[in-house]
Short mmCIF file of C-alpha atoms in Angstrom, two decimals:
data_model
loop_
_atom_site.label_atom_id
_atom_site.label_comp_id
_atom_site.label_asym_id
_atom_site.label_seq_id
_atom_site.Cartn_x
_atom_site.Cartn_y
_atom_site.Cartn_z
CA UNK Z 75 65.80 88.00 71.82
CA UNK Z 76 64.79 87.05 68.27
CA UNK Z 77 68.01 88.61 66.96
CA UNK Z 78 70.05 86.33 69.25
CA UNK Z 79 68.16 83.29 68.05
CA UNK Z 80 68.72 84.28 64.41
CA UNK Z 81 72.44 84.78 64.98
CA UNK Z 82 72.74 81.44 66.70
CA UNK Z 83 70.87 79.74 63.86
CA UNK Z 84 73.17 81.32 61.27
CA UNK Z 85 76.27 80.19 63.14
CA UNK Z 86 74.88 76.67 63.45
CA UNK Z 87 74.14 76.58 59.72
CA UNK Z 88 77.73 77.59 59.05
CA UNK Z 89 78.91 74.78 61.33
CA UNK Z 90 76.95 72.30 59.21
CA UNK Z 91 78.46 73.78 56.04
CA UNK Z 92 81.96 73.71 57.56
CA UNK Z 93 81.64 70.07 58.56
CA UNK Z 94 80.37 68.65 55.31
CA UNK Z 95 82.35 70.82 52.90
CA UNK Z 96 85.48 69.73 54.73
CA UNK Z 97 84.56 66.05 54.91
CA UNK Z 98 83.25 65.13 51.45
CA UNK Z 99 86.52 65.93 49.64
CA UNK Z 100 88.75 66.06 52.70
CA UNK Z 101 90.74 62.98 51.74
CA UNK Z 102 91.61 64.43 48.33
CA UNK Z 103 92.41 67.79 49.94
CA UNK Z 104 94.82 66.12 52.35
CA UNK Z 105 96.77 64.45 49.54
CA UNK Z 106 96.77 67.66 47.49
CA UNK Z 107 97.93 69.72 50.49
CA UNK Z 108 100.74 67.29 51.35
CA UNK Z 109 101.94 67.07 47.75
CA UNK Z 110 101.80 70.86 47.35
CA UNK Z 111 103.77 71.32 50.59
CA UNK Z 112 106.49 68.95 49.38
CA UNK Z 113 106.50 70.75 46.02
CA UNK Z 114 107.78 73.95 47.66
CA UNK Z 115 111.15 72.17 47.57
CA UNK Z 116 110.71 70.47 44.21
CA UNK Z 117 114.02 71.80 42.82
CA UNK Z 118 115.84 70.49 45.88
CA UNK Z 119 114.12 67.11 45.56
CA UNK Z 120 115.10 66.99 41.88
CA UNK Z 121 118.70 67.04 43.09
CA UNK Z 122 118.17 64.87 46.19
CA UNK Z 123 116.61 62.12 44.08
CA UNK Z 124 119.66 62.14 41.77
CA UNK Z 125 122.52 61.74 44.26
CA UNK Z 126 125.02 61.13 41.43
CA UNK Z 127 124.90 64.79 40.42
CA UNK Z 128 127.07 67.51 41.91
CA UNK Z 129 125.91 70.98 42.89
CA UNK Z 130 126.20 73.62 40.17
CA UNK Z 131 128.85 76.14 41.16
CA UNK Z 132 129.42 77.84 37.77
CA UNK Z 133 126.14 78.25 35.82
CA UNK Z 134 127.83 79.87 32.80
CA UNK Z 135 130.16 76.89 32.48
CA UNK Z 136 127.14 74.58 32.34
CA UNK Z 137 125.45 76.85 29.77
CA UNK Z 138 128.56 76.88 27.56
CA UNK Z 139 128.69 73.08 27.76
CA UNK Z 140 125.02 72.88 26.81
CA UNK Z 141 125.65 74.97 23.68
CA UNK Z 142 128.66 72.82 22.72
CA UNK Z 143 126.59 69.67 23.11
CA UNK Z 144 123.67 70.99 21.05
CA UNK Z 145 125.99 72.32 18.33
CA UNK Z 146 127.26 68.79 17.87
CA UNK Z 147 124.06 66.82 18.53
CA UNK Z 148 121.29 68.94 16.97
CA UNK Z 149 122.81 71.70 14.81
CA UNK Z 150 119.83 71.72 12.40
CA UNK Z 151 117.07 71.49 15.01
CA UNK Z 152 113.99 73.67 14.79
CA UNK Z 153 114.55 74.88 18.34
CA UNK Z 154 116.58 74.40 21.51
CA UNK Z 155 115.23 74.84 25.03
CA UNK Z 156 117.70 75.28 27.89
CA UNK Z 157 116.66 75.91 31.52
CA UNK Z 158 119.25 78.19 33.08
CA UNK Z 159 121.23 76.14 35.64
CA UNK Z 160 121.54 77.31 39.23
CA UNK Z 161 122.53 76.25 42.71
CA UNK Z 162 119.28 74.35 43.30
CA UNK Z 163 119.18 72.59 39.92
CA UNK Z 164 120.83 69.26 38.99
CA UNK Z 165 122.72 70.78 36.04
CA UNK Z 166 120.40 71.59 33.14
CA UNK Z 167 117.93 69.23 31.47
CA UNK Z 168 117.89 70.57 27.92
CA UNK Z 169 115.58 69.69 25.03
CA UNK Z 170 115.58 70.17 21.29
CA UNK Z 171 112.89 69.90 18.65
CA UNK Z 172 114.09 68.35 15.37
CA UNK Z 173 113.04 69.96 12.12
CA UNK Z 174 110.14 67.82 10.83
CA UNK Z 175 110.43 66.28 7.41
CA UNK Z 176 107.88 66.98 4.71
CA UNK Z 177 104.57 65.30 5.52
CA UNK Z 178 105.73 64.42 9.04
CA UNK Z 179 103.92 65.95 12.05
CA UNK Z 180 106.07 68.03 14.43
CA UNK Z 181 107.69 66.01 17.20
CA UNK Z 182 106.94 66.92 20.77
CA UNK Z 183 109.70 68.42 22.85
CA UNK Z 184 110.84 66.37 25.83
CA UNK Z 185 110.91 62.82 24.48
CA UNK Z 186 113.79 60.69 25.71
CA UNK Z 187 115.57 60.74 22.32
CA UNK Z 188 115.64 64.54 22.12
CA UNK Z 189 116.75 65.57 25.59
CA UNK Z 190 119.99 65.42 27.54
CA UNK Z 191 121.39 66.30 30.95
CA UNK Z 192 124.42 68.58 31.28
CA UNK Z 193 126.17 68.24 34.62
CA UNK Z 194 127.86 70.77 36.88
CA UNK Z 195 131.13 70.41 34.93
CA UNK Z 196 129.49 71.38 31.65
CA UNK Z 197 129.70 67.88 30.20
CA UNK Z 198 126.87 65.50 29.25
CA UNK Z 199 126.11 63.12 32.08
CA UNK Z 200 123.66 60.42 33.03
CA UNK Z 201 121.73 59.89 36.24
CA UNK Z 202 118.95 57.68 37.49
CA UNK Z 203 115.64 58.27 35.78
CA UNK Z 204 113.22 59.96 38.16
CA UNK Z 205 110.40 62.50 38.20
CA UNK Z 206 111.82 63.90 41.42
CA UNK Z 207 110.01 66.82 42.99
CA UNK Z 208 108.21 67.50 39.70
CA UNK Z 209 105.87 64.60 40.47
CA UNK Z 210 104.57 66.24 43.66
CA UNK Z 211 104.22 69.58 41.90
CA UNK Z 212 102.15 68.03 39.10
CA UNK Z 213 100.20 65.66 41.34
CA UNK Z 214 98.83 68.46 43.52
CA UNK Z 215 96.76 69.77 40.58
CA UNK Z 216 96.97 67.09 37.84
CA UNK Z 217 96.68 63.98 40.08
CA UNK Z 218 97.72 60.74 38.32
CA UNK Z 219 96.22 57.84 36.35
CA UNK Z 220 93.44 60.05 35.01
CA UNK Z 221 92.97 62.67 32.25
CA UNK Z 222 94.43 66.05 33.21
CA UNK Z 223 91.23 67.91 32.31
CA UNK Z 224 89.09 65.93 34.75
CA UNK Z 225 91.80 65.95 37.39
CA UNK Z 226 91.99 69.74 37.35
CA UNK Z 227 88.21 70.05 37.55
CA UNK Z 228 88.21 67.71 40.55
CA UNK Z 229 91.04 69.56 42.29
CA UNK Z 230 89.37 72.89 41.48
CA UNK Z 231 86.11 71.73 43.06
CA UNK Z 232 88.01 70.45 46.10
CA UNK Z 233 89.77 73.81 46.43
CA UNK Z 234 86.40 75.56 46.32
CA UNK Z 235 85.15 73.30 49.11
CA UNK Z 236 88.32 74.13 51.04
CA UNK Z 237 87.63 77.85 50.70
CA UNK Z 238 84.03 77.33 51.87
CA UNK Z 239 85.28 75.29 54.84
CA UNK Z 240 87.78 77.99 55.85
CA UNK Z 241 85.29 80.87 55.62
CA UNK Z 242 82.50 78.96 57.38
CA UNK Z 243 85.00 77.86 60.03
CA UNK Z 244 85.86 81.49 60.78
CA UNK Z 245 82.16 82.27 61.26
CA UNK Z 246 81.50 79.12 63.31
CA UNK Z 247 84.30 79.51 65.84
CA UNK Z 248 83.46 82.80 67.52
CA UNK Z 249 86.28 82.25 70.05
CA UNK Z 250 88.75 81.03 67.45
CA UNK Z 251 91.60 83.36 68.49
CA UNK Z 252 91.10 82.61 72.17
CA UNK Z 253 91.06 78.88 71.41
CA UNK Z 254 94.38 79.24 69.61
CA UNK Z 255 96.10 79.81 72.96
CA UNK Z 256 94.33 76.82 74.55
CA UNK Z 257 95.62 73.29 74.07
CA UNK Z 258 94.20 70.69 76.42
CA UNK Z 259 95.93 67.34 76.27
CA UNK Z 260 94.37 63.92 76.82
CA UNK Z 261 90.87 65.41 76.77
CA UNK Z 262 89.44 63.41 73.87
CA UNK Z 263 87.24 65.47 71.58
CA UNK Z 264 88.31 68.73 73.24
CA UNK Z 265 91.99 68.01 72.48
CA UNK Z 266 91.28 67.28 68.82
CA UNK Z 267 89.26 70.50 68.53
CA UNK Z 268 92.03 72.52 70.20
CA UNK Z 269 94.60 71.07 67.81
CA UNK Z 270 92.38 71.71 64.81
CA UNK Z 271 91.77 75.32 65.88
CA UNK Z 272 95.44 75.97 66.61
CA UNK Z 273 96.71 74.77 63.22
CA UNK Z 274 93.87 76.58 61.47
CA UNK Z 275 94.47 79.95 63.16
CA UNK Z 276 98.26 79.68 63.05
CA UNK Z 277 98.29 79.63 59.26
CA UNK Z 278 94.92 81.28 58.56
CA UNK Z 279 96.27 84.03 56.24
CA UNK Z 280 98.34 81.41 54.41
CA UNK Z 281 95.41 78.98 54.11
CA UNK Z 282 93.17 81.69 52.67
CA UNK Z 283 95.89 82.87 50.27
CA UNK Z 284 96.96 79.44 49.06
CA UNK Z 285 93.38 78.24 48.52
CA UNK Z 286 92.14 81.34 46.72
CA UNK Z 287 95.25 81.70 44.53
CA UNK Z 288 95.04 78.00 43.75
CA UNK Z 289 91.60 78.65 42.29
CA UNK Z 290 93.03 81.60 40.35
CA UNK Z 291 95.59 79.33 38.66
CA UNK Z 292 92.66 77.34 37.23
CA UNK Z 293 90.43 80.35 36.48
CA UNK Z 294 90.56 80.03 32.67
CA UNK Z 295 89.21 76.50 32.95
CA UNK Z 296 86.78 76.98 35.83
CA UNK Z 297 85.34 80.30 34.60
CA UNK Z 298 86.07 80.65 30.87
CA UNK Z 299 83.20 83.05 30.09
CA UNK Z 300 85.24 86.26 30.35
CA UNK Z 301 87.86 84.81 28.00
CA UNK Z 302 85.23 83.68 25.50
CA UNK Z 303 83.51 87.07 25.62
CA UNK Z 304 86.70 89.08 25.07
CA UNK Z 305 88.68 86.97 22.61
CA UNK Z 306 87.37 85.63 19.32
CA UNK Z 307 89.94 82.83 19.12
CA UNK Z 308 92.58 81.17 21.25
CA UNK Z 309 95.45 82.50 19.12
CA UNK Z 310 94.42 86.11 19.77
CA UNK Z 311 94.09 85.45 23.49
CA UNK Z 312 97.52 83.80 23.67
CA UNK Z 313 99.09 86.65 21.71
CA UNK Z 314 97.59 89.22 24.09
CA UNK Z 315 98.30 87.48 27.38
CA UNK Z 316 101.64 85.91 26.45
CA UNK Z 317 103.28 88.20 23.86
CA UNK Z 318 106.19 86.80 21.84
CA UNK Z 319 108.64 88.16 19.29
CA UNK Z 320 107.50 88.01 15.64
CA UNK Z 321 108.22 84.64 14.05
CA UNK Z 322 110.92 84.32 11.39
CA UNK Z 323 111.55 81.81 8.63
CA UNK Z 324 114.68 79.71 8.24
CA UNK Z 325 116.98 81.33 5.66
CA UNK Z 326 119.01 78.24 4.85
CA UNK Z 327 122.31 80.08 5.32
CA UNK Z 328 124.57 78.66 8.01
CA UNK Z 329 126.03 81.30 10.33
CA UNK Z 330 127.83 80.57 13.63
CA UNK Z 331 125.89 81.67 16.71
CA UNK Z 332 127.10 84.17 19.26
CA UNK Z 333 127.95 82.37 22.54
CA UNK Z 334 124.81 82.03 24.61
CA UNK Z 335 126.74 83.09 27.69
CA UNK Z 336 127.32 86.51 26.08
CA UNK Z 337 123.63 86.93 25.24
CA UNK Z 338 122.50 85.80 28.69
CA UNK Z 339 124.90 88.19 30.44
CA UNK Z 340 123.53 91.10 28.39
CA UNK Z 341 119.92 90.03 29.09
CA UNK Z 342 120.57 89.78 32.82
CA UNK Z 343 122.11 93.25 32.80
CA UNK Z 344 119.09 94.71 31.01
CA UNK Z 345 116.53 92.88 33.16
CA UNK Z 346 118.42 93.46 36.40
CA UNK Z 347 117.71 89.85 37.35
CA UNK Z 348 118.95 86.34 36.54
CA UNK Z 349 117.75 84.48 33.47
CA UNK Z 350 115.35 81.57 33.79
CA UNK Z 351 114.93 79.92 30.38
CA UNK Z 352 116.64 80.15 26.99
CA UNK Z 353 114.72 79.35 23.81
CA UNK Z 354 116.67 79.26 20.53
CA UNK Z 355 114.78 79.19 17.21
CA UNK Z 356 116.64 77.90 14.10
CA UNK Z 357 120.06 77.58 15.78
CA UNK Z 358 123.02 78.07 13.48
CA UNK Z 359 120.92 79.81 10.81
CA UNK Z 360 121.30 83.44 9.70
CA UNK Z 361 117.77 84.16 10.97
CA UNK Z 362 118.17 82.44 14.35
CA UNK Z 363 116.54 84.04 17.38
CA UNK Z 364 117.44 83.64 21.07
CA UNK Z 365 114.73 84.44 23.64
CA UNK Z 366 115.76 84.91 27.28
CA UNK Z 367 113.05 84.76 29.96
CA UNK Z 368 113.54 86.25 33.41
CA UNK Z 369 113.84 83.80 36.27
CA UNK Z 370 110.57 83.29 38.16
CA UNK Z 371 112.57 83.24 41.42
CA UNK Z 372 113.48 86.92 40.92
CA UNK Z 373 109.95 88.34 40.84
CA UNK Z 374 106.52 87.91 42.38
CA UNK Z 375 104.58 87.50 39.14
CA UNK Z 376 104.68 84.09 37.49
CA UNK Z 377 104.46 85.75 34.05
CA UNK Z 378 108.06 86.71 33.51
CA UNK Z 379 109.15 89.18 30.79
CA UNK Z 380 111.55 88.20 28.04
CA UNK Z 381 114.06 89.59 25.54
CA UNK Z 382 114.77 88.32 22.03
CA UNK Z 383 118.15 88.61 20.28
CA UNK Z 384 119.53 87.78 16.86
CA UNK Z 385 121.49 84.59 17.30
CA UNK Z 386 124.03 85.49 14.61
CA UNK Z 387 124.89 88.97 15.90
CA UNK Z 388 123.68 89.11 19.52
CA UNK Z 389 121.64 92.23 18.74
CA UNK Z 390 118.50 92.89 20.81
CA UNK Z 391 115.50 92.90 18.44
CA UNK Z 392 112.45 92.67 20.73
CA UNK Z 393 111.38 92.94 24.35
CA UNK Z 394 108.03 92.02 25.86
CA UNK Z 395 105.68 94.97 26.41
CA UNK Z 396 104.55 96.05 29.86
CA UNK Z 397 101.65 93.81 30.94
CA UNK Z 398 98.19 95.14 31.72
CA UNK Z 399 96.74 95.38 35.19
CA UNK Z 400 94.71 92.18 34.94
CA UNK Z 401 97.72 90.21 33.70
CA UNK Z 402 99.89 91.58 36.50
CA UNK Z 403 97.25 90.68 39.09
CA UNK Z 404 96.81 87.13 37.79
CA UNK Z 405 100.57 86.64 37.51
CA UNK Z 406 101.11 87.89 41.06
CA UNK Z 407 98.46 85.55 42.46
CA UNK Z 408 99.91 82.57 40.64
CA UNK Z 409 103.36 83.60 41.86
CA UNK Z 410 102.08 83.85 45.44
CA UNK Z 411 100.66 80.34 45.16
CA UNK Z 412 103.82 78.75 43.75
CA UNK Z 413 106.18 80.69 46.03
CA UNK Z 414 109.05 80.56 43.54
CA UNK Z 415 110.01 84.15 44.38
CA UNK Z 416 110.72 83.28 48.02
CA UNK Z 417 114.18 83.13 49.53
CA UNK Z 418 115.36 80.47 51.95
CA UNK Z 419 113.60 81.93 55.00
CA UNK Z 420 110.27 82.66 53.33
CA UNK Z 421 110.28 79.28 51.57
CA UNK Z 422 110.70 77.59 54.95
CA UNK Z 423 107.71 79.57 56.25
CA UNK Z 424 105.72 78.44 53.20
CA UNK Z 425 106.66 74.85 53.98
CA UNK Z 426 105.76 75.07 57.68
CA UNK Z 427 102.41 76.68 56.87
CA UNK Z 428 101.80 73.89 54.37
CA UNK Z 429 102.50 71.35 57.11
CA UNK Z 430 100.08 73.20 59.40
CA UNK Z 431 97.46 73.10 56.64
CA UNK Z 432 97.94 69.36 56.18
CA UNK Z 433 97.56 68.82 59.93
CA UNK Z 434 94.47 71.07 59.91
CA UNK Z 435 92.77 68.94 57.24
CA UNK Z 436 93.83 65.68 58.92
CA UNK Z 437 92.68 66.76 62.39
CA UNK Z 438 89.37 67.95 60.96
CA UNK Z 439 88.74 64.55 59.39
CA UNK Z 440 89.61 62.75 62.64
CA UNK Z 441 87.52 65.19 64.66
CA UNK Z 442 84.46 64.22 62.62
CA UNK Z 443 84.73 60.63 63.88
CA UNK Z 444 85.68 61.62 67.43
CA UNK Z 445 82.64 63.88 67.81
CA UNK Z 446 80.18 61.42 66.31
CA UNK Z 447 81.39 58.32 68.12
CA UNK Z 448 80.12 59.71 71.41
CA UNK Z 449 76.69 60.32 69.85
CA UNK Z 450 76.29 56.83 68.42
CA UNK Z 451 73.62 54.58 69.94
CA UNK Z 452 76.36 51.96 70.47
CA UNK Z 453 79.93 53.32 70.09
CA UNK Z 454 81.29 49.75 70.04
CA UNK Z 455 79.17 48.92 66.99
CA UNK Z 456 79.06 51.97 64.70
CA UNK Z 457 77.03 52.02 61.50
CA UNK Z 458 78.54 51.45 58.04
CA UNK Z 459 78.93 55.15 57.13
CA UNK Z 460 80.90 55.85 60.30
CA UNK Z 461 83.16 52.83 59.78
CA UNK Z 462 83.78 53.87 56.17
CA UNK Z 463 84.85 57.40 57.13
CA UNK Z 464 87.01 56.08 59.96
CA UNK Z 465 88.87 53.66 57.69
CA UNK Z 466 89.26 56.17 54.87
CA UNK Z 467 90.83 58.50 57.41
CA UNK Z 468 93.37 55.83 58.29
CA UNK Z 469 94.08 54.95 54.67
CA UNK Z 470 94.57 58.58 53.61
CA UNK Z 471 96.11 60.36 56.58
CA UNK Z 472 98.50 57.52 57.43
CA UNK Z 473 98.60 55.86 54.01
CA UNK Z 474 99.64 58.72 51.72
CA UNK Z 475 102.73 59.64 53.80
CA UNK Z 476 103.66 55.94 53.75
CA UNK Z 477 103.41 56.04 49.96
CA UNK Z 478 105.73 59.07 49.86
CA UNK Z 479 108.27 57.28 52.06
CA UNK Z 480 108.03 54.19 49.85
CA UNK Z 481 108.63 56.33 46.75
CA UNK Z 482 111.78 57.81 48.31
CA UNK Z 483 113.08 54.31 49.04
CA UNK Z 484 112.19 53.17 45.52
CA UNK Z 485 114.28 56.05 44.23
CA UNK Z 486 117.25 54.70 46.15
CA UNK Z 487 116.77 50.94 45.62
CA UNK Z 488 115.35 50.37 42.13
CA UNK Z 489 118.04 49.41 39.57
CA UNK Z 490 119.47 52.53 37.93
CA UNK Z 491 119.18 51.04 34.43
CA UNK Z 492 115.63 49.76 34.96
CA UNK Z 493 113.24 50.39 32.06
CA UNK Z 494 110.50 52.85 33.04
CA UNK Z 495 112.22 53.52 36.34
CA UNK Z 496 110.64 56.95 36.93
CA UNK Z 497 107.14 55.56 36.43
CA UNK Z 498 107.84 52.65 38.76
CA UNK Z 499 108.88 55.01 41.54
CA UNK Z 500 105.41 56.53 41.28
CA UNK Z 501 103.75 53.10 40.99
CA UNK Z 502 105.43 52.13 44.28
CA UNK Z 503 103.84 55.15 45.98
CA UNK Z 504 100.34 54.16 44.88
CA UNK Z 505 100.90 50.47 45.61
CA UNK Z 506 101.92 51.34 49.17
CA UNK Z 507 98.89 53.61 49.45
CA UNK Z 508 96.64 50.79 48.19
CA UNK Z 509 98.18 48.40 50.74
CA UNK Z 510 97.36 50.97 53.43
CA UNK Z 511 93.72 50.95 52.34
CA UNK Z 512 93.58 47.16 52.52
CA UNK Z 513 95.12 47.18 56.00
CA UNK Z 514 92.68 49.88 57.15
CA UNK Z 515 89.76 47.76 55.96
CA UNK Z 516 90.83 44.48 57.59
CA UNK Z 517 92.29 45.63 60.92
CA UNK Z 518 90.93 47.67 63.78
CA UNK Z 519 91.60 51.41 63.30
CA UNK Z 520 93.93 51.74 66.30
CA UNK Z 521 96.09 48.86 65.09
CA UNK Z 522 96.10 50.16 61.51
CA UNK Z 523 97.02 53.68 62.67
CA UNK Z 524 99.92 52.32 64.72
CA UNK Z 525 101.28 50.07 61.99
CA UNK Z 526 101.08 52.65 59.19
CA UNK Z 527 102.39 55.62 61.18
CA UNK Z 528 105.18 53.54 62.70
CA UNK Z 529 106.24 52.08 59.35
CA UNK Z 530 106.28 55.54 57.76
CA UNK Z 531 108.38 56.88 60.61
CA UNK Z 532 110.92 54.07 60.43
CA UNK Z 533 111.25 54.37 56.65
CA UNK Z 534 111.73 58.14 56.78
CA UNK Z 535 114.13 58.10 59.72
CA UNK Z 536 116.29 55.43 58.03
CA UNK Z 537 116.68 57.35 54.77
CA UNK Z 538 119.35 59.85 55.96
CA UNK Z 539 121.43 56.96 57.34
CA UNK Z 540 121.18 55.11 54.02
CA UNK Z 541 122.34 58.27 52.24
CA UNK Z 542 125.22 58.50 54.69
CA UNK Z 543 126.39 54.95 53.96
CA UNK Z 544 125.46 54.33 50.31
CA UNK Z 545 125.72 57.71 48.55
CA UNK Z 546 128.00 60.73 48.47
CA UNK Z 547 125.09 62.94 49.57
CA UNK Z 548 125.12 62.06 53.27
CA UNK Z 549 124.66 64.76 55.91
CA UNK Z 550 128.36 65.04 56.78
CA UNK Z 551 129.47 65.16 53.14
CA UNK Z 552 126.96 67.87 52.23
CA UNK Z 553 127.86 69.85 55.36
CA UNK Z 554 131.54 69.82 54.42
CA UNK Z 555 130.69 71.00 50.91
CA UNK Z 556 128.40 73.73 52.24
CA UNK Z 557 125.44 72.20 50.40
CA UNK Z 558 122.83 73.36 52.90
CA UNK Z 559 119.87 72.42 50.71
CA UNK Z 560 120.76 68.71 50.67
CA UNK Z 561 121.62 68.78 54.37
CA UNK Z 562 118.30 70.42 55.16
CA UNK Z 563 116.31 67.84 53.19
CA UNK Z 564 117.97 64.94 55.01
CA UNK Z 565 117.47 66.52 58.43
CA UNK Z 566 113.84 67.39 57.64
CA UNK Z 567 113.13 63.81 56.56
CA UNK Z 568 114.75 62.59 59.80
CA UNK Z 569 112.62 64.99 61.89
CA UNK Z 570 109.42 63.81 60.21
CA UNK Z 571 110.47 60.19 60.72
CA UNK Z 572 110.90 60.77 64.47
CA UNK Z 573 107.56 62.61 64.62
CA UNK Z 574 105.73 59.74 62.89
CA UNK Z 575 107.30 57.14 65.22
CA UNK Z 576 106.36 59.21 68.29
CA UNK Z 577 102.79 59.60 67.01
CA UNK Z 578 102.53 55.85 66.36
CA UNK Z 579 103.75 55.10 69.88
CA UNK Z 580 101.19 57.48 71.39
CA UNK Z 581 98.36 56.00 69.32
CA UNK Z 582 99.44 52.48 70.27
CA UNK Z 583 99.39 53.30 74.00
CA UNK Z 584 96.03 55.08 73.89
CA UNK Z 585 93.26 53.35 75.83
CA UNK Z 586 89.81 54.83 75.21
CA UNK Z 587 87.55 55.35 78.20
CA UNK Z 588 84.77 52.77 78.14
CA UNK Z 589 81.34 54.37 77.88
CA UNK Z 590 77.99 52.71 78.06
CA UNK Z 591 75.98 52.78 74.87
CA UNK Z 592 72.75 54.76 74.84
CA UNK Z 593 70.77 51.59 74.34
CA UNK Z 594 72.20 50.00 77.49
CA UNK Z 595 71.68 53.19 79.47
CA UNK Z 596 68.05 53.32 78.35
CA UNK Z 597 67.51 49.67 79.33
CA UNK Z 598 68.86 50.11 82.86
CA UNK Z 599 66.35 51.03 85.60
CA UNK Z 600 66.57 54.57 86.88
CA UNK Z 601 68.39 55.05 90.17
CA UNK Z 602 65.96 55.55 93.10
CA UNK Z 603 65.67 59.08 94.39
CA UNK Z 604 66.76 59.59 97.96
CA UNK Z 605 64.20 61.00 100.30
CA UNK Z 606 65.31 64.11 102.13
CA UNK Z 607 66.37 63.55 105.72
CA UNK Z 608 64.00 64.75 108.36
#
């Protein structure tokens, strides 16, 4: 008997841990989960948010055009950096680092005056300034408007709380697999719990994997002691974990470079996989070096090997050594988290599991208020803490998707030549999110839920029709070109728009069952007991 009591007490303690570990950072986790889910298609969004650009059909043609452009624009640069174009990329966004003058600090790569976009035809082109899908990828671990260091610590702590919530949830729900096959509708708290259990169990392996590997990506920052104990300085650590070819000095003798297309073709033959990035040191010099990195989409590990060639002769001079077991393990976990290795089918599964995870977090936050409302002394007049959680739920769960929809519309409507356009797209997201918070604070939750969810749905559902009328990236045009990625993004946005509108309509029609408060029930006289009939 005592063993049963002990087991029950342990399970109840895990329920307490599950509840509060999920609630305290649940709003941040929801935003991180949604942004990370969108980021699975960041390359596609990079193209979708630049509708002026055509799909790349001939990557080598784009690469040859990039070399022609850099030969004319930055022949004496310290280095060139060229992402290898592909079918999911909007051409190639190349960078170069000018050779610093004496006494001048090195210039950072990626400033607006030392980067260019080469289109699908191999010629320099211009397109609207946007962060595209890269914003969602960075936001889900760097956040925004705050130092990256503190943002990553905050996200790391939230991920740890997520892992605790998942593990304690498994212990708490002893009938979790049975509950997965049970979904009771219009049953109040029971319906929310069924939905929470179903989305949790459906993607349980994914949720465990994505949370744990997310912590692994931040391991050097969260747990630096092993690194400090094994490496005397950062340079030695970087050299061991990320080996590179020996550095060379500029000779000062101009020698034409071998075509990069020739070097890339040889590297792809040797690696047995497509190239990902091309880094050229001292282009046009007799001592130039060309480093080709393997594409991350061709392997599980995020730490891709590389080959280095002489730029003047095209001769292979160095290849990265085989990594150690720890490096392979860390690279594989990071690769699992990012999902870059996945094909179309597996990427779609990643995305759907990410959606299930977002719904799991959202339903857990709502369930907290649903369960506790029935236990309040007066459900019609909840205390401040309850009202705060309830309104933060509205502002986050309904507000962040509204911000995403507003950002997509800002991408389409802001003037193309606007100064700081990319930053303003992001500002629009947070302004819409802030407006959602204000609405959640001043209106009743049911009204705020309905307005925010309905507005999000209308904005999302209207986007594909705007693309159809105002851009050359409408559904019919992309279907005729066989551009399934752009077609899929439009149809997915439309599906989510319909889902948000349907949810708003259901919330708007919902009429809670009136229950007497505990205080009123205590004040009422007890019903007289009936005497038994003789």
